[in-house]
XYZ file of C-alpha atoms in Angstrom:
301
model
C 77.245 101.430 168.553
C 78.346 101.056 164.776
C 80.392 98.607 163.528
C 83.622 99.682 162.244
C 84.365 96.551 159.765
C 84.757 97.060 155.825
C 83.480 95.101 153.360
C 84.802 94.003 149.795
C 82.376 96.170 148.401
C 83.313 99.044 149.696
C 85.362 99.995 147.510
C 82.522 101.272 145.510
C 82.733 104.408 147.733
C 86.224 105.220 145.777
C 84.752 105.809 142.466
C 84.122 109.458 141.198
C 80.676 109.902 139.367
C 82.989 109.602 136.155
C 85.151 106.179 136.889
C 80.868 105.398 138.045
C 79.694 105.944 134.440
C 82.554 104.034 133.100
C 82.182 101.075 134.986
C 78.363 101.273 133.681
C 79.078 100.587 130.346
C 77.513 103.967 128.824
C 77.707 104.329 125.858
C 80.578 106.601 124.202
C 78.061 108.935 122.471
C 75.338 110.287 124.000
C 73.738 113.712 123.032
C 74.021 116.519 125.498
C 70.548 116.162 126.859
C 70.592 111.832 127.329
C 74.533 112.496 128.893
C 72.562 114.860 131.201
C 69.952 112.075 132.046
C 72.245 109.558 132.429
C 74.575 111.612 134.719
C 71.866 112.662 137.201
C 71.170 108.944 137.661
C 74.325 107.311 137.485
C 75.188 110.251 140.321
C 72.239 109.384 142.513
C 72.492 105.629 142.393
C 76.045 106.208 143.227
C 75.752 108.438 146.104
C 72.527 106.485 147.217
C 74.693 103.128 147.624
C 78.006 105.314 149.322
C 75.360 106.593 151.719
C 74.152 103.328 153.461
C 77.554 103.072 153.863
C 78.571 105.795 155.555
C 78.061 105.600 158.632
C 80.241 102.258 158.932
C 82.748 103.657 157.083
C 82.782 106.744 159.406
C 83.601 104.300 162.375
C 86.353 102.355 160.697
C 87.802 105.753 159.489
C 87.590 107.632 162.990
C 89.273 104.524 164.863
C 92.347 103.231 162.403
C 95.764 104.482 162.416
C 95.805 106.918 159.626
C 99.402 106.929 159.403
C 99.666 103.231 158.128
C 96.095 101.920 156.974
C 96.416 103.301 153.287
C 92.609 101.854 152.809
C 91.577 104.411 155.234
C 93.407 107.218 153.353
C 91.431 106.096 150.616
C 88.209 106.143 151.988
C 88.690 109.430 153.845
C 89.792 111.121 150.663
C 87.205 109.745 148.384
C 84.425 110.430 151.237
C 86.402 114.024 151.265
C 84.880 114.419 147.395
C 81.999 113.050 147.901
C 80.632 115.800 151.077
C 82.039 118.653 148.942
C 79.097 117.921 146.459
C 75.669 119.040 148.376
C 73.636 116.721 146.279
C 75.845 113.640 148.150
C 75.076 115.595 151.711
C 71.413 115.826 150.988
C 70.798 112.023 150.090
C 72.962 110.736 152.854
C 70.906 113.003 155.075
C 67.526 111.649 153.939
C 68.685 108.205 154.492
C 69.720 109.223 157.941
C 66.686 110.826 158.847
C 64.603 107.323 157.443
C 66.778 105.279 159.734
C 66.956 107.950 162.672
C 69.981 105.916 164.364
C 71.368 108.132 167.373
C 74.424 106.115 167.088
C 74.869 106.484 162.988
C 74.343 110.424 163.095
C 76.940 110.661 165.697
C 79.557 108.793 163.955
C 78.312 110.262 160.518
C 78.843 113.552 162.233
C 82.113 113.115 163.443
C 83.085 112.035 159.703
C 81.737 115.296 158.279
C 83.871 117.353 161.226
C 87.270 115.425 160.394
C 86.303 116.003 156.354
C 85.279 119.720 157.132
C 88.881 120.217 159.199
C 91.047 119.135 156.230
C 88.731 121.335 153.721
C 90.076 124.549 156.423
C 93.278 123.223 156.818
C 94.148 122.675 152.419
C 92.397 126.222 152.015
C 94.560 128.931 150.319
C 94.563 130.634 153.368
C 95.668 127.533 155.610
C 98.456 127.346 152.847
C 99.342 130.648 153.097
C 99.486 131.104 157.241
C 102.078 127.875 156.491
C 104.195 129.648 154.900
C 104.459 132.860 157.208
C 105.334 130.406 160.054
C 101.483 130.092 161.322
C 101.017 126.752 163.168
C 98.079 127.408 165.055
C 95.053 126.178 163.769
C 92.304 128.303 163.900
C 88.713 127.297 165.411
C 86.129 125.995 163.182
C 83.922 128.483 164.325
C 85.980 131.291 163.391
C 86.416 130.488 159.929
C 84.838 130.882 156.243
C 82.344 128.344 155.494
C 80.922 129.650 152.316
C 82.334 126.221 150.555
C 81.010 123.827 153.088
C 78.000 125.350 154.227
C 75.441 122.800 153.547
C 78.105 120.698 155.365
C 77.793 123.345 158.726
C 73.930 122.687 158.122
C 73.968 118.985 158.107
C 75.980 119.243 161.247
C 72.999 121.157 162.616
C 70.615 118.578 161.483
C 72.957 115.036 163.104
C 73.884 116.757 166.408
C 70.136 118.697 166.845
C 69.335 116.573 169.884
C 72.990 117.121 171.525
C 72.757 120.575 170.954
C 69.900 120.988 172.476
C 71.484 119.572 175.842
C 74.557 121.307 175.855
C 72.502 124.348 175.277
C 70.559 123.508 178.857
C 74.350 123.270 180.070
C 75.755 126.503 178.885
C 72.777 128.672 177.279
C 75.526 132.036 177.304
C 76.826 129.671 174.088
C 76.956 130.615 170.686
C 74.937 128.701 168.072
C 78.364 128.287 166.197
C 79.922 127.199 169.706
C 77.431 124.901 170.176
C 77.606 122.617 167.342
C 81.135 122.952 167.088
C 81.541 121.523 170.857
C 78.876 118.905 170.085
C 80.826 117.661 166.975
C 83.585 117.501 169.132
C 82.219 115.373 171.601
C 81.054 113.178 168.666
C 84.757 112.390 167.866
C 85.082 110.428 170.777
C 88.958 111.019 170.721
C 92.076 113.014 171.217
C 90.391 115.394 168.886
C 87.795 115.727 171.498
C 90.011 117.233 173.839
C 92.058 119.313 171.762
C 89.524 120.641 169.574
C 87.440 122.376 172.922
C 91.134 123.523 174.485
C 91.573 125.320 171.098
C 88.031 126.786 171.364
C 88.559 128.091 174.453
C 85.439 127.748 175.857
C 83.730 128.239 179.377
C 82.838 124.520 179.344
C 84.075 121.845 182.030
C 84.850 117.681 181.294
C 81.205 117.245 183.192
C 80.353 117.712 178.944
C 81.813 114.095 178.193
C 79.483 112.359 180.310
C 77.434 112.461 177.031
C 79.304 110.131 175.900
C 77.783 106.283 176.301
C 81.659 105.127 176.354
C 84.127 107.324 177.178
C 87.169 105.004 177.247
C 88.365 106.460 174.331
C 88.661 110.024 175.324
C 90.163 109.184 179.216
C 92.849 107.328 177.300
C 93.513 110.276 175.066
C 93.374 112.639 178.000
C 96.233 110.500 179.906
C 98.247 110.647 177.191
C 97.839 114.414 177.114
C 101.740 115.983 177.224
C 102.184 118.562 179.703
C 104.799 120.296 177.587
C 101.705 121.292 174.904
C 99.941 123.066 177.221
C 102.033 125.756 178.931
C 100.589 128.736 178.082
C 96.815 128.649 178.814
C 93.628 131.110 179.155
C 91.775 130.992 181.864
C 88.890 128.970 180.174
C 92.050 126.607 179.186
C 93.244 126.409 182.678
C 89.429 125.738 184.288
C 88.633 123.149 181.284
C 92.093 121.328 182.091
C 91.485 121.053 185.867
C 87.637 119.911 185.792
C 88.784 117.067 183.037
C 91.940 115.757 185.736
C 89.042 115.706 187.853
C 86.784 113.628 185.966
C 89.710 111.181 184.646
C 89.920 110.060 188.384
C 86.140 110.199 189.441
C 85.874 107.682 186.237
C 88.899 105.549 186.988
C 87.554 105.281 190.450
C 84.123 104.028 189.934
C 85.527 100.515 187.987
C 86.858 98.139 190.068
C 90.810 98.349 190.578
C 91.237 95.282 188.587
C 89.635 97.168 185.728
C 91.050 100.018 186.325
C 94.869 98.676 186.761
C 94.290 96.950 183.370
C 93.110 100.100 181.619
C 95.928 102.139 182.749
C 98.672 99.132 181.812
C 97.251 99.275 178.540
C 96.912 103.486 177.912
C 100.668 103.563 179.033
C 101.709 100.092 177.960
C 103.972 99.439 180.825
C 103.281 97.719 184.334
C 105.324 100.382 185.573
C 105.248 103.679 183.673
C 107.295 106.995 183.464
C 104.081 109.298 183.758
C 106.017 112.187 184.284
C 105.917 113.750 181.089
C 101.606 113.682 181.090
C 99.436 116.432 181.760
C 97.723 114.241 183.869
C 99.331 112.786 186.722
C 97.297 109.903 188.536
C 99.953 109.683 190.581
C 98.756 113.444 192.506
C 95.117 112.002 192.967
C 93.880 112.604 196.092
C 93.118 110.221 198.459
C 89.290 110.893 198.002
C 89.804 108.644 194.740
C 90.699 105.514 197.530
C 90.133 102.786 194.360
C 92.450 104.977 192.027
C 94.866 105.862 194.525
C 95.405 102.168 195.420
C 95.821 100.706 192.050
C 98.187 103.662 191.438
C 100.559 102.270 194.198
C 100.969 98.978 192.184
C 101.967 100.650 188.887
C 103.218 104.551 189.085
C 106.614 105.162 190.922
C 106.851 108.115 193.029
């Protein structure tokens, strides 16, 4: 697991190559070929530092409240700069591959997917489907990735080893379909769940038990709202009946102390109005006997 705590000098990851050179003290005048030099250096000590960073920062990105941590914003949006450039991708790679953390390419990978999503979604053509009234968002593996490319290829590279399972799992699966549901799974959040709905795959929940903790994406699965997901394909329909299934087969393996605290906290209530979820533990079958009795203490009927 990687820690998700920033340090003061972090901050280092904000600078552009040019604020870099600045705080570097170069000198004013340089002739074209030393301003070259000095560039190329300046840009690979810089990106060399930002990338044994990364992966930390990826954690503490992926799990704070983007709507009120204006540090993260920060981060995300310099990081956002910094994947665009293929020189940064390559160098953060290499230092990857030296450490070859499981853990760190997952989370790294994740990053890339959330910084690869806004790229899509600030396109001209993201802009201009805004303006006829488009709200969908269409499926990364449907779109142009001419831009980010070597991005699409380091993805390739983090999640080799999980694609290589899922592949086992569902060989009729599309290369593109692959890595896309791997750096799904990778997110480890409600983006997890939404992002395979919207891909409308032939894949079932029994994918997340990659996952070494899947706390976070049960929680985001019982706070699914029903009202989102009305009109569904038949992929839709199968994926959102295997993962009601395997919300309560993992809910009833812990203990029902565990599993009454879990729930108190996902709904934050002792007694909670669940009727507005997608998933309601409250139409468990009795098969789920630890679920269904720790259920009786805190869900109404």
């Amino acid at each position: 697991m990687v820690i998700n705590q920033i340090q003061d000098s972090d901050v280092i990851v904000l600078n552009s190559i040019d604020s870099y050179l600045k705080s570097q003290n170069v000198p004013a005048y340089l002739d074209p070929r030393e301003r070259l030099a000095v560039t190329e250096q300046a840009r690979d000590n810089l990106y060399s530092d930002i990338a044994t960073r990364t992966p930390r920062i990826a954690a503490y990105i992926l799990s704070a409240d983007m709507e009120r941590d204006e540090f993260a914003k920060g981060l995300f949006k310099a990081m956002y700069r910094h994947v665009l450039d293929p020189a940064f991708v390559k160098i953060l790679l290499d230092y990857l591959a030296h450490r070859n953390d499981p853990d760190e390419n997952s989370v790294t990978g994740a990053l890339l997917t959330k910084l690869m999503q806004k790229h899509f979604n600030t396109s001209p053509k993201a802009e201009t489907d805004k303006k006829k009234g488009k709200t969908e968002e269409a499926s990364i593996t449907e779109k142009d990735f001419e831009d980010v490319e070597h991005i699409r290829l380091a993805l390739y590279t983090l999640f080799a080893n999980e694609i290589a399972i899922i592949r086992t799992k569902y060989p009729e699966l599309k290369e593109g379909c692959l890595c896309s549901l791997a750096t799904a799974i990778a997110m480890n959040n409600v983006d997890t769940i939404t992002e395979i709905i919207s891909a409308d795959l032939p894949v079932t929940a029994e994918v997340f038990n990659m996952l070494k903790n899947p706390g976070n994406v049960i929680r985001a699965a019982l706070l699914l709202k029903a009202a989102d997901y009305t009109k569904l394909t038949k992929n839709q329909e199968a994926f959102i009946d295997s993962l009601k299934r395997w919300v309560y087969d993992k809910l009833d393996t812990i203990s029902t102390q565990e599993c009454y605290q879990f729930l108190v906290n996902v709904y934050g209530s002792v007694e909670p109005n669940v009727s507005e979820y997608l998933i309601q533990i409250k139409d468990c079958s009795k098969q789920y006997r630890n679920l269904t009795e720790v259920v009786k203490f805190i869900v109404k009927k």
